Structures are given as C-alpha cells and as structure tokens.
Coordinates of C-alpha atoms in Angstrom, one line a residue:
X1 CA 13.8 1.9 26.9
X2 CA 13.5 5.5 25.8
X3 CA 10.2 7.4 26.3
X4 CA 10.6 10.9 25.0
X5 CA 7.4 12.4 26.4
X6 CA 4.5 11.2 28.7
X7 CA 1.1 10.9 27.2
X8 CA -1.5 13.5 28.2
X9 CA -3.3 12.7 31.4
X10 CA -6.3 10.4 31.0
X11 CA -5.5 8.8 27.7
X12 CA -2.9 6.1 28.6
X13 CA -5.6 3.4 28.8
X14 CA -7.4 4.4 25.5
X15 CA -6.4 2.7 22.3
X16 CA -5.0 6.0 21.0
X17 CA -3.2 6.6 24.2
X18 CA -1.6 3.2 24.3
X19 CA -0.4 3.6 20.7
X20 CA 0.9 7.1 21.6
X21 CA 3.0 5.7 24.4
X22 CA 4.4 3.1 21.9
X23 CA 5.1 5.9 19.4
X24 CA 7.1 7.8 22.0
X25 CA 9.3 4.7 22.7
X26 CA 12.1 5.2 20.2
X27 CA 14.0 2.3 21.6
X28 CA 13.0 -0.9 23.5
X29 CA 14.4 -3.2 26.1
X30 CA 12.7 -6.1 24.2
X31 CA 14.5 -5.4 20.9
X32 CA 17.0 -2.6 21.3
X33 CA 17.8 -0.7 18.1
X34 CA 21.3 -2.1 17.9
X35 CA 20.0 -5.7 18.3
X36 CA 17.3 -5.0 15.6
X37 CA 20.0 -3.8 13.2
X38 CA 22.1 -6.8 13.6
X39 CA 19.1 -9.1 13.3
X40 CA 17.8 -7.4 10.1
X41 CA 21.2 -7.2 8.5
X42 CA 21.5 -11.0 9.1
X43 CA 18.1 -11.6 7.6
X44 CA 19.1 -9.9 4.4
X45 CA 22.6 -11.4 4.4
X46 CA 22.2 -15.0 5.4
X47 CA 18.9 -16.2 4.0
X48 CA 19.3 -17.6 0.5
X49 CA 17.2 -15.8 -2.2
X50 CA 17.5 -16.0 -5.9
X51 CA 15.1 -14.0 -8.2
X52 CA 15.8 -13.9 -11.9
X53 CA 13.8 -13.0 -15.0
X54 CA 12.9 -15.8 -17.3
X55 CA 11.1 -16.2 -20.6
X56 CA 7.4 -17.0 -20.4
X57 CA 8.1 -20.5 -21.7
X58 CA 10.0 -21.4 -18.5
X59 CA 7.0 -20.7 -16.2
X60 CA 6.0 -23.8 -14.4
X61 CA 2.4 -24.2 -13.5
X62 CA 1.4 -21.2 -15.6
X63 CA 0.2 -20.9 -19.2
X64 CA -1.4 -18.6 -21.7
X65 CA -4.9 -19.8 -22.5
X66 CA -5.3 -20.6 -26.2
X67 CA -8.6 -18.9 -26.7
X68 CA -8.1 -15.7 -24.6
X69 CA -4.4 -15.3 -24.2
X70 CA -5.0 -14.8 -20.5
X71 CA -2.0 -15.8 -18.3
X72 CA -3.4 -18.2 -15.7
X73 CA -2.2 -20.7 -13.1
X74 CA -2.9 -24.4 -13.9
X75 CA -4.9 -24.8 -10.7
X76 CA -7.2 -22.0 -11.4
X77 CA -6.2 -20.4 -8.1
X78 CA -3.8 -17.6 -7.1
X79 CA -4.3 -14.9 -9.7
X80 CA -4.4 -14.3 -13.5
X81 CA -3.3 -11.6 -15.9
X82 CA -6.3 -10.6 -18.1
X83 CA -7.5 -7.8 -20.2
X84 CA -9.6 -4.8 -19.1
X85 CA -11.5 -2.4 -21.4
X86 CA -12.3 1.0 -19.8
X87 CA -14.4 4.1 -20.6
X88 CA -14.5 7.1 -18.4
X89 CA -16.5 10.3 -18.6
X90 CA -16.1 13.3 -16.3
X91 CA -16.6 17.0 -16.6
X92 CA -17.4 16.7 -20.3
X93 CA -14.2 14.7 -21.2
X94 CA -14.4 11.1 -22.3
X95 CA -11.5 8.6 -22.4
X96 CA -11.2 5.0 -23.3
X97 CA -8.4 2.5 -23.3
X98 CA -7.6 -1.2 -22.6
X99 CA -4.8 -2.7 -20.6
X100 CA -3.6 -5.9 -18.9
X101 CA -4.6 -6.2 -15.2
X102 CA -4.1 -8.6 -12.4
X103 CA -7.3 -10.4 -11.3
X104 CA -7.0 -11.9 -7.8
X105 CA -10.6 -12.0 -6.5
X106 CA -9.7 -13.7 -3.2
X107 CA -9.4 -11.6 0.0
X108 CA -6.1 -12.1 1.9
X109 CA -5.2 -11.2 5.4
X110 CA -2.7 -8.5 6.3
X111 CA -2.4 -8.5 10.1
X112 CA -0.2 -7.2 12.9
X113 CA -0.2 -8.8 16.4
X114 CA 0.5 -6.3 19.2
X115 CA 1.3 -7.0 22.8
X116 CA 2.3 -5.0 25.8
X117 CA 5.8 -5.3 27.3
X118 CA 6.5 -3.2 30.4
X119 CA 3.3 -1.3 29.7
X120 CA 4.3 -0.4 26.1
X121 CA 2.6 -1.9 23.0
X122 CA 5.0 -3.6 20.6
X123 CA 4.2 -4.9 17.1
X124 CA 5.3 -8.3 15.9
X125 CA 7.0 -7.7 12.6
X126 CA 8.3 -10.3 10.1
X127 CA 11.4 -10.2 7.9
X128 CA 9.8 -11.4 4.7
X129 CA 11.2 -12.0 1.3
X130 CA 9.0 -11.1 -1.7
X131 CA 10.3 -11.7 -5.2
X132 CA 9.7 -8.2 -6.4
X133 CA 11.0 -6.3 -3.4
X134 CA 13.9 -3.9 -3.7
X135 CA 16.6 -5.3 -1.4
X136 CA 14.5 -8.5 -1.3
X137 CA 13.8 -8.6 2.5
X138 CA 11.6 -6.0 4.1
X139 CA 9.6 -5.8 7.3
X140 CA 6.1 -7.1 6.8
X141 CA 3.0 -7.6 9.1
X142 CA 2.9 -10.6 11.3
X143 CA 0.7 -12.3 8.7
X144 CA 0.7 -11.4 5.1
X145 CA -1.1 -14.2 3.2
X146 CA -3.6 -14.7 0.4
X147 CA -6.5 -17.0 1.0
X148 CA -4.7 -19.6 -1.2
X149 CA -1.7 -19.4 1.2
X150 CA -3.5 -19.8 4.5
X151 CA -5.9 -22.4 3.3
X152 CA -3.1 -24.5 1.9
X153 CA -3.7 -24.4 -1.9
X154 CA 0.1 -23.7 -2.3
X155 CA 0.8 -27.1 -0.5
X156 CA 3.6 -25.4 1.5
X157 CA 4.2 -24.9 5.2
X158 CA 1.4 -23.4 7.4
X159 CA 1.3 -19.7 7.7
X160 CA 2.8 -18.8 11.1
X161 CA 0.5 -17.0 13.6
X162 CA -2.5 -17.2 11.3
X163 CA -4.6 -18.5 14.3
X164 CA -4.4 -15.0 15.8
X165 CA -6.5 -13.7 12.8
X166 CA -8.9 -16.5 12.0
X167 CA -11.8 -17.8 14.1
X168 CA -12.1 -18.7 16.9
X169 CA -9.2 -16.3 17.8
X170 CA -8.9 -17.7 21.3
X171 CA -5.5 -16.2 21.7
X172 CA -6.2 -12.6 20.6
X173 CA -8.8 -9.8 20.5
X174 CA -9.5 -7.6 17.5
X175 CA -8.6 -4.0 17.8
X176 CA -9.2 -2.8 14.1
X177 CA -10.5 -4.7 11.2
X178 CA -11.5 -3.5 7.7
X179 CA -11.3 -4.4 4.0
X180 CA -9.0 -2.1 2.1
X181 CA -8.2 -1.7 -1.6
X182 CA -4.8 -2.2 -3.3
X183 CA -3.3 -0.6 -6.4
X184 CA -6.3 0.3 -8.5
X185 CA -4.2 0.8 -11.7
X186 CA -2.8 -2.7 -11.6
X187 CA -5.4 -4.8 -9.7
X188 CA -9.0 -5.5 -10.6
X189 CA -11.2 -4.7 -7.6
X190 CA -8.5 -6.2 -5.3
X191 CA -9.1 -6.0 -1.5
X192 CA -7.4 -7.4 1.6
X193 CA -8.5 -7.7 5.1
X194 CA -6.4 -5.3 7.3
X195 CA -6.3 -6.3 11.0
X196 CA -4.7 -5.2 14.2
X197 CA -5.1 -7.8 17.0
X198 CA -3.8 -7.8 20.6
X199 CA -2.4 -11.1 21.8
X200 CA -3.8 -12.7 24.9
X201 CA -1.1 -14.6 26.7
X202 CA 2.4 -15.5 25.6
X203 CA 3.3 -15.5 21.9
X204 CA 5.7 -18.2 20.8
X205 CA 8.9 -16.6 19.3
X206 CA 10.4 -17.3 15.9
X207 CA 13.7 -16.3 14.4
X208 CA 12.1 -14.5 11.5
X209 CA 10.0 -12.2 13.7
X210 CA 10.8 -9.3 16.0
X211 CA 8.9 -7.1 18.5
X212 CA 9.2 -3.4 17.8
X213 CA 7.5 -0.3 19.3
X214 CA 5.6 2.1 17.1
X215 CA 8.4 4.6 17.7
X216 CA 11.0 2.3 16.4
X217 CA 8.8 1.6 13.3
X218 CA 8.3 5.3 12.7
X219 CA 12.0 5.8 12.6
X220 CA 12.3 3.0 10.0
X221 CA 9.6 4.7 7.9
X222 CA 12.2 7.4 7.1
X223 CA 14.4 4.7 5.4
X224 CA 13.7 3.5 1.9
X225 CA 12.5 -0.1 1.4
X226 CA 12.4 -1.3 5.0
X227 CA 8.7 -1.2 6.0
X228 CA 6.8 -3.0 3.2
X229 CA 3.5 -1.8 1.7
X230 CA 1.4 -4.3 3.5
X231 CA 2.7 -3.2 6.9
X232 CA 2.2 0.5 6.0
X233 CA -1.5 0.0 5.2
X234 CA -2.2 -1.9 8.4
X235 CA -0.4 0.8 10.4
X236 CA -2.6 3.4 8.8
X237 CA -5.5 2.1 10.9
X238 CA -3.8 3.2 14.2
X239 CA -6.0 5.9 15.7
X240 CA -5.1 9.5 15.9
X241 CA -4.8 11.1 19.4
X242 CA -3.9 14.6 18.3
X243 CA -3.6 16.5 15.0
X244 CA -7.4 17.0 15.1
X245 CA -9.3 20.3 15.5
X246 CA -11.8 22.4 13.6
X247 CA -12.0 21.2 10.0
X248 CA -12.8 23.3 7.0
X249 CA -15.4 20.7 5.9
X250 CA -17.4 18.3 8.1
X251 CA -16.8 14.6 7.4
X252 CA -20.4 14.4 6.2
X253 CA -19.6 17.1 3.6
X254 CA -16.4 15.2 2.5
X255 CA -18.3 12.0 2.1
X256 CA -21.1 13.8 0.2
X257 CA -18.6 15.2 -2.2
X258 CA -17.0 11.8 -2.8
X259 CA -20.5 10.3 -3.3
X260 CA -21.5 13.0 -5.8
X261 CA -18.4 12.3 -7.8
X262 CA -19.1 8.6 -7.8
X263 CA -22.7 9.3 -8.9
X264 CA -21.7 11.7 -11.7
X265 CA -18.5 10.2 -13.0
X266 CA -18.8 7.3 -15.3
X267 CA -16.3 4.4 -15.1
X268 CA -17.3 1.5 -17.3
X269 CA -15.0 -1.6 -16.7
X270 CA -15.3 -4.7 -18.9
X271 CA -13.0 -7.7 -18.7
X272 CA -11.7 -8.8 -22.1
X273 CA -9.3 -11.5 -23.3
X274 CA -5.7 -10.4 -22.9
X275 CA -5.1 -11.0 -26.6
X276 CA -7.6 -8.3 -27.4
X277 CA -5.9 -5.5 -25.5
X278 CA -5.0 -2.7 -27.8
X279 CA -1.5 -1.2 -28.1
X280 CA 0.1 -3.9 -26.0
X281 CA 2.2 -6.7 -27.5
X282 CA 3.5 -10.0 -26.2
X283 CA 7.1 -11.1 -26.8
X284 CA 8.9 -14.2 -25.5
X285 CA 9.9 -12.2 -22.3
X286 CA 7.3 -9.5 -21.6
X287 CA 4.0 -7.9 -22.4
X288 CA 4.7 -4.2 -23.1
X289 CA 2.9 -1.1 -24.2
X290 CA 4.0 0.3 -27.6
X291 CA 5.1 3.6 -26.0
X292 CA 7.2 1.9 -23.3
X293 CA 5.2 3.8 -20.6
X294 CA 3.0 2.3 -17.9
X295 CA 4.4 -1.2 -17.0
X296 CA 5.4 -4.5 -18.4
X297 CA 4.3 -8.1 -17.4
X298 CA 7.3 -10.4 -17.0
X299 CA 8.1 -13.8 -15.6
X300 CA 10.4 -14.7 -12.7
X301 CA 12.0 -17.7 -11.2
X302 CA 12.2 -17.5 -7.4
X303 CA 14.1 -19.5 -4.7
X304 CA 13.7 -18.6 -1.0
X305 CA 14.9 -20.6 1.9
X306 CA 12.5 -19.2 4.5
X307 CA 9.2 -19.1 2.6
X308 CA 6.3 -21.5 2.9
X309 CA 7.2 -22.8 -0.6
X310 CA 10.9 -22.9 -1.3
X311 CA 11.0 -22.3 -5.1
X312 CA 8.5 -21.4 -7.7
X313 CA 7.9 -19.3 -10.9
X314 CA 5.3 -16.6 -11.4
X315 CA 4.4 -13.5 -13.5
X316 CA 5.2 -10.1 -12.1
X317 CA 4.1 -6.6 -13.1
X318 CA 7.1 -4.2 -13.6
X319 CA 6.4 -0.5 -13.7
X320 CA 8.2 1.5 -16.3
X321 CA 9.4 4.1 -13.8
X322 CA 9.3 5.2 -10.2
X323 CA 6.0 6.8 -9.2
X324 CA 5.2 9.9 -7.2
X325 CA 2.6 10.2 -4.5
X326 CA 2.3 13.5 -2.6
X327 CA -0.1 15.3 -0.2
X328 CA 0.0 19.0 0.0
X329 CA -0.6 20.2 3.6
X330 CA -1.9 23.7 4.5
X331 CA -2.8 25.0 8.0
X332 CA -6.4 26.2 8.0
X333 CA -7.4 27.9 11.3
X334 CA -4.2 26.6 12.8
X335 CA -5.1 23.0 11.9
X336 CA -3.1 21.0 9.3
X337 CA -5.3 20.0 6.3
X338 CA -4.4 17.6 3.5
X339 CA -5.6 18.2 0.0
X340 CA -7.1 14.9 -1.1
X341 CA -8.1 14.0 -4.7
X342 CA -11.0 11.8 -5.7
X343 CA -9.2 9.4 -8.1
X344 CA -10.7 6.9 -10.5
X345 CA -8.3 4.1 -11.4
X346 CA -8.7 1.2 -13.9
X347 CA -9.5 -1.5 -11.4
X348 CA -11.1 0.5 -8.6
X349 CA -14.1 -1.2 -7.0
X350 CA -16.5 1.7 -6.6
X351 CA -15.7 4.5 -9.2
X352 CA -13.4 6.6 -7.0
X353 CA -11.4 6.7 -3.8
X354 CA -9.7 9.5 -2.0
X355 CA -6.0 9.6 -3.0
X356 CA -3.0 11.9 -2.6
X357 CA -3.0 15.4 -4.1
X358 CA -0.7 14.1 -6.8
X359 CA -0.3 10.5 -7.9
X360 CA 1.4 9.6 -11.1
X361 CA 4.4 8.4 -13.0
X362 CA 6.2 11.7 -13.5
X363 CA 8.1 10.8 -16.7
X364 CA 4.9 9.8 -18.5
X365 CA 2.9 12.7 -17.0
X366 CA 5.5 15.3 -18.2
X367 CA 5.3 13.8 -21.7
X368 CA 1.6 14.8 -21.9
X369 CA 0.4 18.2 -23.1
X370 CA 0.4 20.7 -20.3
X371 CA -3.4 20.7 -19.9
X372 CA -3.5 16.9 -19.5
X373 CA -0.8 16.8 -16.8
X374 CA -1.8 16.1 -13.2
X375 CA -2.9 19.2 -11.4
X376 CA -0.4 20.5 -8.8
X377 CA 2.4 18.2 -10.2
X378 CA 4.5 21.4 -10.9
X379 CA 4.0 22.5 -7.3
X380 CA 5.4 19.2 -5.9
X381 CA 8.3 18.9 -8.4
X382 CA 9.3 22.5 -7.7
X383 CA 9.1 22.2 -3.9
X384 CA 11.6 24.0 -1.7
X385 CA 13.2 21.1 0.3
X386 CA 12.5 23.1 3.5
X387 CA 8.8 22.6 2.9
X388 CA 9.1 18.8 2.7
X389 CA 7.8 17.2 5.9
X390 CA 8.4 13.7 4.6
X391 CA 10.2 12.5 1.4
X392 CA 11.2 8.9 1.0
X393 CA 11.0 6.1 -1.6
X394 CA 9.0 3.0 -0.6
X395 CA 8.4 -0.3 -2.4
X396 CA 4.9 -1.5 -3.3
X397 CA 3.6 -5.0 -3.2
X398 CA 6.6 -7.3 -3.8
X399 CA 4.5 -10.4 -4.3
X400 CA 3.0 -9.1 -7.5
X401 CA 5.2 -6.2 -8.6
X402 CA 8.8 -6.2 -9.6
X403 CA 10.9 -3.3 -8.1
X404 CA 7.8 -1.1 -7.9
X405 CA 8.6 2.0 -6.0
X406 CA 7.0 5.4 -5.2
X407 CA 8.5 8.6 -4.0
X408 CA 6.2 9.5 -1.1
X409 CA 6.1 13.3 -0.3
X410 CA 4.3 15.4 2.4
X411 CA 4.7 19.0 1.4
X412 CA 3.7 22.0 3.5
X413 CA 2.2 25.0 1.6
X414 CA 1.6 28.5 3.0
X415 CA -1.5 30.7 3.1
X416 CA -0.7 31.9 -0.4
X417 CA -2.0 28.5 -1.6
X418 CA -5.7 28.9 -2.5
X419 CA -8.4 27.3 -0.3
X420 CA -10.7 27.1 -3.3
X421 CA -9.9 23.9 -5.3
X422 CA -11.5 22.0 -8.1
X423 CA -14.5 19.9 -7.2
X424 CA -12.6 16.6 -7.3
X425 CA -10.2 17.9 -4.6
X426 CA -11.1 18.5 -1.0
X427 CA -9.3 19.6 2.2
X428 CA -9.4 17.1 5.0
X429 CA -7.7 16.8 8.4
X430 CA -5.5 13.9 9.4
X431 CA -8.2 13.0 12.0
X432 CA -10.8 12.8 9.3
X433 CA -8.6 10.6 7.2
X434 CA -8.0 8.4 10.2
X435 CA -11.7 8.0 10.7
X436 CA -12.3 7.1 7.1
X437 CA -9.6 4.5 7.0
X438 CA -11.6 2.4 9.5
X439 CA -14.1 1.8 6.6
X440 CA -13.6 0.2 3.2
X441 CA -12.9 1.9 -0.1
X442 CA -12.6 5.5 1.1
X443 CA -8.8 5.9 1.0
X444 CA -6.5 4.3 -1.7
X445 CA -3.4 2.5 -0.7
X446 CA -1.1 5.4 -1.6
X447 CA -3.0 7.8 0.7
X448 CA -2.8 5.2 3.5
X449 CA 1.0 5.0 3.1
X450 CA 1.2 8.8 3.4
X451 CA -1.1 8.8 6.4
X452 CA 1.3 6.4 8.1
X453 CA 4.2 8.6 7.1
X454 CA 2.5 11.7 8.4
X455 CA 2.0 10.1 11.8
X456 CA 5.7 9.1 11.8
X457 CA 6.7 12.6 10.9
X458 CA 4.6 14.2 13.6
X459 CA 5.5 11.6 16.2
X460 CA 9.3 12.1 15.7
X461 CA 8.7 15.8 15.7
X462 CA 7.1 15.7 19.2
X463 CA 3.5 15.8 18.0
X464 CA 1.7 12.6 18.4
X465 CA -1.0 11.6 16.0

C-alpha cells in the first residue's frame, strides 16, 4: 500500500485525520489498482445489459392518465412525470414558464460503508448498472436505493447491505447523515438521505462490491463516468482537514445572505396536469420542447442480469445537451475561496441553494441575448487551460436521466478578478462549504460534486482537504 505523506501529528484519530490517511493511500493491499482495473473491466464486459428506447405504447406498468396526461406507474409508487407552473421575481425581473418535472416524493438512501484495513479507511463501492448511465456500469455507493426499492415495492431481491443504514444498525455506527437535494431543474423537491457509516465487525463480501481507499477514489474522479453522482454527493460529506483559514465572510454572514435572498426572491411553484404544460408536445416517442432545448422525456426498455429486478420499462429524462458546472476560485488573504451562486431552480425545496459560479446548458445559454446569459460564463468558456484545477465530464443520476452529463470545472482566477460581486454571489472557503454540506438544502448537487472534485484535486496535489 502506498502512503504518500503522513498526516499531521495529533489528527490521525479524528474523523478528518482518518479520512486524510485514506486520501493519501493511492493504492491498497486490499484491492490493488491493477486488481481493481481487471475487476471493473470485467463488470462492464461480462454482465449482460440491454437498454433501448421504445415508444410510450410499449411501457409496461406505466400509463398516461386520461384526465391529466401525467405519466404514472400503475402501482402509484416509484415516481411520476407531471407538469409544473412557475413564476419567479428577483431584482425587478419577473419570469414565468411551465415544464414537465419528475415527482418522486419518497426519500431514498445513498450510503457508503467504510471500514479500516491495516489502519486505513476503505470505502465499500458497488459496480452498479443504471439504465441512463454513460458506459452503463459506474461505481456507486454501497447502497443506492429508493424507499420503494428497500421496502420491497418492486418485488425484487433485497437490497444488499441495507441493514447497515436502517435501524437498529447493530453492525455499524453513523459518521455523517443528512438529507440532500437532487437536480432542482428536473426533480420536484427531491431529497435523498446521504450517509457514511463505519462497519462494526466483518462485512460479508460480494462479487459486485469492492473496497477502495479515498485516494484510489480520488484518482478515479479524474476519469469520466466512473464515479456516479450518488457516490459523489455522499463523498462530499467527508470533513475537511486543511484548506481552511481566515475567510472573507463569516459563515453566519454567508447564511444571512442566502436567507435574505430566500426572503426577497419569489418562486411560486404550482403542479399542473402534464397535458396543460405550454410549449411542450407529446409524440409517440417523446415529450419535447418546441425549441429543442432543455430536455425530452423518453421511454426505455431495460434488461440487467445483476439488478434486484432483471428487466423492466420506465420513463427517462434526456437532456438536450451536455451541461457545464464551474466554480471560480480566487485566493483571498492566501486562502482559496470559491464563488458560490444562490440559484433558484424549478423544483427546489426552499427558493434557493448555493450552487457553482456557473451552471447551465452552454448551447442554450449562448442562444440567449447577451444580457440574459449566465454571469461569468464567458470567463469559464475562455479559460486558459493552465488555470483549470479540475476539468472532467461526469454522469448525473442514471436511474432517472438518459446520458445526462456535465462538464465539471474548477478554475483559478487571479487578483485581477474583482472581490465585489453581485448580491446573489458570495465568496466562501472550502471549509465553509464542507460545514454547510452537513446540513440540508444549503448546497445543490452540482456544488457537492465540485466540492468532492476539489478535495480530489488538492489531495492528489499534496494538499489534503
């Protein structure tokens, strides 16, 4: 096992210190990198998966309601595709629109089991097929399950290792536990329970699961479409050890600014029948916006040999293009600060969350008049490659979205970049973001992915955070 640097004295027994040691372990005697590669290649090669688009008429167990046009499951469980009417007002500008949205009110569990081997924490990761994934199989948390899954509504096999995350949890102890949002543009007030638990005693092995150090995972975060979204959001809860220091604004000030925006900005959400959504049309194969932008709703037939249910059909949301999510980073008083943006998205639970500096579909954004384009988009698109600390494409939730990917960017800017920013932007340190992510509805899912990427970048660069 390779340990690149010892942890600072006195921290090895703290949670942050233990994860720091794991981040320094770039290889492992438990699962050497070469063994992992062979195993992961075999998972992608040998398991039988078949995902194909089908017309809506071939969906089994799903139907469009006669009265509303909503796309629902016959059981009334899982999720539905409904209509959402929105009106926003901020800084004297008012906007209104309607759109399809996924309504999945149940809270699922996204959880990683960790365990020490030879004094180093390892994460139990699963090679999981999701129908919408690019490359089909990606590394997921130990457990990635909706409530319908783990309570048996799907009538499939039991969710493996679920007992480590549900009461009485006799075989684990909870390290971190919080409710976190998912894609606010596509989900209506969707949240999942994000958990990190430490195993007590031996953990039974399974051929679809593998133990990896945080250092091994950090290296994989530089590769496209290997670590899935659900794993990235759970990993964002890992505490920061360094990367802290004097901040431009106190955390209380940051929260006060976010609260003021929530109080002053109007976001009126109203569910409506899907057949009353304006500027969207339904064909035999898709629900599409008349501009071709945004996304489409499609149907898919899925067969998977190693899933709880072996075959099924379902709707999927397919984005019109690859997205872009980027944080600008500037050193202030020698301490790296990230420029966060208070974003209101269609399905957000509480008006606004802190997101990346830039978050958009670039093609659509550039089609807008210049004054309507996202602020700082030109800075990111015109970046000198030497300023990019992190730049990779990652898939979003493959269970609901078809080939949804974002280019994730961490871009350093110099002292020429102004400290004074519009009131819906604020400079925050990585340590402040790390503290906020322990609570619900402060950081959106794209910001959490970038926080995980930032820790990977700093860790592999010899700075542990």
